[in-house]
Coordinates of C-alpha atoms in Angstrom, one line a residue:
M1 CA 0.0 -0.1 0.0
P2 CA 1.1 3.6 -0.8
S3 CA 2.2 5.6 2.4
K4 CA -0.3 8.1 3.8
K5 CA 2.3 10.7 3.1
L6 CA 2.5 9.8 -0.6
M7 CA -1.2 9.8 -1.2
G8 CA -1.5 13.1 0.8
C9 CA 0.9 14.6 -1.8
W10 CA -0.9 12.9 -4.6
A11 CA -4.3 14.2 -3.3
F12 CA -3.0 17.8 -2.9
V13 CA -1.4 17.9 -6.4
D14 CA -4.7 16.4 -7.8
F15 CA -6.6 19.2 -5.9
C16 CA -4.4 21.8 -7.6
L17 CA -5.1 20.4 -10.9
L18 CA -8.9 20.6 -10.0
A19 CA -8.4 24.4 -8.8
A20 CA -6.5 25.0 -12.2
G21 CA -9.4 23.7 -14.3
I22 CA -11.9 25.6 -12.4
I23 CA -10.0 29.0 -12.4
T24 CA -9.4 28.6 -16.2
L25 CA -13.1 27.8 -16.8
V26 CA -14.3 30.7 -14.6
F27 CA -11.9 33.3 -16.4
S28 CA -12.7 32.0 -19.8
I29 CA -16.5 32.6 -19.3
V30 CA -16.4 35.8 -17.3
W31 CA -13.9 37.6 -19.5
R32 CA -16.4 37.2 -22.4
G33 CA -18.4 40.0 -20.8
S34 CA -18.4 43.5 -22.2
D35 CA -15.2 45.4 -21.3
L36 CA -13.8 47.7 -23.8
L37 CA -10.1 47.3 -23.1
R38 CA -10.1 43.8 -22.0
N39 CA -11.9 42.8 -25.2
L40 CA -9.3 44.4 -27.1
V41 CA -6.4 42.4 -25.5
I42 CA -8.0 39.1 -24.7
S43 CA -9.4 37.8 -28.1
N44 CA -12.2 35.4 -28.2
E45 CA -9.6 32.9 -29.7
Y46 CA -7.6 33.1 -26.5
L47 CA -10.9 32.6 -24.4
T48 CA -12.0 29.7 -26.7
A49 CA -8.6 28.1 -26.1
G50 CA -8.8 28.6 -22.5
L51 CA -12.3 27.0 -22.3
V52 CA -10.9 23.8 -24.1
L53 CA -8.0 23.8 -21.9
A54 CA -10.2 24.0 -18.7
I55 CA -12.4 21.3 -20.1
G56 CA -9.4 19.1 -20.6
L57 CA -7.8 19.7 -17.1
L58 CA -11.3 18.9 -15.5
V59 CA -11.9 15.8 -17.5
T60 CA -8.4 14.5 -16.5
W61 CA -9.0 15.5 -12.8
A62 CA -12.2 13.3 -13.1
A63 CA -10.4 10.4 -14.7
S64 CA -7.7 10.7 -11.9
V65 CA -10.1 10.4 -9.1
G66 CA -11.8 7.4 -10.7
A67 CA -8.3 5.9 -11.2
I68 CA -7.1 6.3 -7.6
I69 CA -10.1 4.6 -6.2
Q70 CA -9.4 1.4 -7.8
P71 CA -7.7 -1.5 -6.1
N72 CA -4.0 -1.4 -5.8
H73 CA -3.4 -3.9 -8.6
V74 CA -5.6 -2.0 -10.9
T75 CA -3.2 0.6 -12.5
V76 CA -4.5 1.1 -15.9
G77 CA -6.5 4.1 -14.6
L78 CA -3.5 5.9 -13.6
A79 CA -1.7 5.1 -17.0
I80 CA -4.6 6.5 -18.7
T81 CA -4.7 9.7 -16.6
N82 CA -1.0 10.2 -17.3
W83 CA -1.5 10.2 -20.9
L84 CA -4.4 12.8 -20.4
L85 CA -1.9 14.8 -18.4
L86 CA 0.5 14.5 -21.2
V87 CA -2.0 15.9 -23.7
D88 CA -2.9 18.7 -21.2
G89 CA 0.8 19.5 -20.9
I90 CA 1.2 20.0 -24.7
G91 CA -1.9 22.2 -24.7
V92 CA -0.5 24.3 -21.9
F93 CA 2.8 24.7 -23.7
I94 CA 1.3 25.6 -26.8
I95 CA -1.3 28.3 -25.5
G96 CA 1.2 29.6 -23.2
T97 CA 3.8 30.0 -26.0
I98 CA 1.3 31.7 -28.4
I99 CA 0.3 34.2 -25.7
W100 CA 3.9 34.8 -24.9
H101 CA 4.9 35.3 -28.6
F102 CA 2.2 37.8 -29.1
S103 CA 3.3 39.8 -26.1
L104 CA 6.8 40.3 -27.5
T105 CA 5.4 42.5 -30.2
Q106 CA 2.5 44.2 -28.6
R107 CA 3.0 47.7 -30.0
A108 CA 2.7 46.7 -33.6
N109 CA 0.1 43.9 -32.8
F110 CA -2.3 46.3 -31.1
H111 CA -1.8 48.9 -33.9
D112 CA -3.4 46.2 -36.3
I113 CA -5.9 45.4 -33.9
V114 CA -7.1 48.9 -33.5
S115 CA -7.0 49.7 -37.0
K116 CA -9.7 47.1 -37.5
Q117 CA -12.1 48.6 -35.0
S118 CA -15.1 50.8 -35.7
N119 CA -14.9 54.6 -35.3
E120 CA -17.4 54.3 -32.4
T121 CA -15.0 51.8 -30.6
I122 CA -11.9 53.9 -31.3
V123 CA -13.7 56.9 -30.0
A124 CA -14.8 55.1 -26.8
L125 CA -11.2 53.9 -26.5
Q126 CA -9.8 57.4 -26.8
D127 CA -12.3 58.8 -24.1
R128 CA -11.5 55.9 -21.8
L129 CA -7.7 56.1 -22.0
K130 CA -7.7 60.0 -22.5
C131 CA -5.5 59.8 -25.8
C132 CA -5.7 60.7 -29.4
G133 CA -4.3 58.5 -32.2
Y134 CA -2.1 55.4 -31.7
F135 CA 1.6 56.1 -32.4
N136 CA 0.8 59.8 -33.0
S137 CA -2.2 62.1 -33.2
T138 CA -2.7 61.5 -37.0
D139 CA -2.4 57.7 -36.7
L140 CA -5.9 56.1 -36.2
A141 CA -7.2 59.2 -34.5
V142 CA -10.9 59.8 -34.9
V143 CA -12.6 63.1 -34.1
G144 CA -15.4 62.7 -31.7
G145 CA -16.3 61.9 -28.2
D146 CA -15.4 63.9 -25.0
F147 CA -11.5 64.0 -25.3
C148 CA -10.7 64.2 -28.9
A149 CA -13.7 66.6 -29.7
N150 CA -12.3 68.4 -32.7
S151 CA -9.3 68.4 -35.0
T152 CA -7.5 71.3 -33.3
F153 CA -7.3 69.6 -30.1
I154 CA -6.0 66.5 -31.7
E155 CA -3.3 68.6 -33.6
V156 CA -2.2 70.1 -30.4
T157 CA -1.8 66.6 -28.6
N158 CA 0.8 65.6 -31.3
N159 CA 3.4 67.5 -29.3
A160 CA 2.8 65.4 -26.2
T161 CA 3.6 61.6 -26.6
G162 CA 1.8 60.9 -23.4
N163 CA -1.4 61.6 -25.1
F164 CA -1.0 58.7 -27.6
C165 CA -3.0 55.5 -27.1
V166 CA -0.1 53.2 -27.7
G167 CA 1.2 53.7 -24.2
P168 CA -1.8 53.0 -21.9
I169 CA -2.8 50.0 -24.2
T170 CA 0.3 48.4 -24.1
S171 CA 0.7 49.0 -20.4
Y172 CA -2.5 47.3 -19.8
S173 CA -2.0 44.4 -22.3
D174 CA 1.7 43.9 -20.9
Y175 CA 0.4 43.4 -17.4
T176 CA -2.6 41.2 -18.4
L177 CA -0.8 39.1 -21.0
N178 CA 2.1 38.4 -18.7
N179 CA -0.1 37.2 -16.0
V180 CA -1.9 35.2 -18.2
F181 CA 0.8 33.2 -19.9
T182 CA 2.8 32.9 -16.6
S183 CA -0.2 31.3 -14.9
V184 CA -0.6 29.0 -17.9
Y185 CA 3.0 28.0 -17.7
G186 CA 2.6 27.4 -14.1
Y187 CA 0.1 24.7 -14.8
M188 CA 3.1 22.7 -16.2
A189 CA 4.4 22.3 -12.6
I190 CA 1.0 20.6 -11.7
I191 CA 0.9 18.4 -14.6
I192 CA 4.5 17.1 -14.2
S193 CA 4.1 16.6 -10.5
L194 CA 0.9 14.5 -11.0
I195 CA 2.5 12.4 -13.8
L196 CA 5.4 11.6 -11.6
L197 CA 3.3 11.1 -8.6
S198 CA 1.0 8.8 -10.4
L199 CA 3.9 6.6 -11.6
C200 CA 5.0 6.3 -7.9
V201 CA 1.6 5.0 -6.9
I202 CA 1.9 2.3 -9.7
K203 CA 5.6 1.3 -9.1
K204 CA 8.2 2.7 -6.8
A205 CA 10.0 5.8 -7.6
C206 CA 12.4 7.0 -4.8
V207 CA 15.0 7.2 -7.3
F208 CA 12.9 9.7 -9.4
I209 CA 12.4 11.9 -6.3
Y210 CA 16.1 11.8 -5.6
A211 CA 16.9 12.8 -9.1
A212 CA 14.2 15.4 -9.1
V213 CA 15.5 17.0 -5.9
M214 CA 18.9 17.1 -7.3
W215 CA 17.6 19.1 -10.3
G216 CA 15.5 21.3 -8.0
E217 CA 12.1 20.0 -9.2
F218 CA 9.0 18.6 -7.1
V219 CA 8.0 15.3 -8.4
P220 CA 6.2 13.1 -5.7
T221 CA 4.1 11.3 -8.0
E222 CA 6.4 9.0 -9.5
F223 CA 7.3 7.9 -6.1
A224 CA 3.8 7.3 -5.3
L225 CA 3.1 5.0 -8.3
L226 CA 6.2 3.0 -7.8
Q227 CA 5.6 2.4 -4.1
R228 CA 1.9 1.3 -4.9
K229 CA 3.3 -1.3 -7.3
E230 CA 5.7 -2.5 -4.5
G231 CA 2.9 -2.9 -2.0
E232 CA 0.9 -5.1 -4.5
R233 CA 3.8 -7.2 -5.1
F234 CA 4.1 -7.9 -1.4
R235 CA 0.5 -8.5 -1.0
K236 CA 0.7 -11.3 -3.6
I237 CA 3.7 -12.9 -1.9
N238 CA 1.9 -12.7 1.4
E239 CA -1.2 -14.7 -0.1
K240 CA 1.0 -17.3 -1.6
R241 CA 2.2 -17.9 1.9
G242 CA -1.3 -18.3 3.2
G243 CA -1.7 -15.0 4.5
H244 CA 1.2 -15.1 7.1
G245 CA 3.8 -12.3 7.4
F246 CA 7.6 -13.0 6.6
V247 CA 8.4 -13.1 10.3

């Protein structure tokens, strides 16, 4: 039988997987609400990708619970869980990398995004951010609203770079996107830990934990999988001896 400490570690990391799935699901739904600046930065494609990832994490969690409640000698469920975790890991890496890569060229990327907006949206954006134009007052500036009320005011703002929209837009997007892809990449620690912990429950992975500690990583899963398999081996030996211990 796996030790209580091992199963405690497995349960904790599995709970973290559940929390990651719920958090991702909630944000993927809530962020679809109407918010001018957030809708500009977080596209529907990102939200759909987040929704798919959330469903994948929750399905994997459900599979892991079904696997861990099986008898010790039934390990196929944990093996399936690890394959699902591998798929989740690939999804996390792809989504995180796409958002990270987009964040590297935010100024140019959001210029393209703003240029595709309607005049009404640009006016609302200018009023909210108190700016006229994107890179300068003649770049994508739209006359109207409360702030950029007339052409004369827009021309005057061309002498003050702080009045251009590129600054506040990228300041918001940089903070938001950095937090998003950092959080997504953080899921990888949960996935890797649970894979290794599940292997420990099946077999016995003290050696994996030692190697992980040497490399500065937390991988109790492998230990749990391996220890579970070892306990099952001794149970079968004990049955062959008629239920008596070794002493």
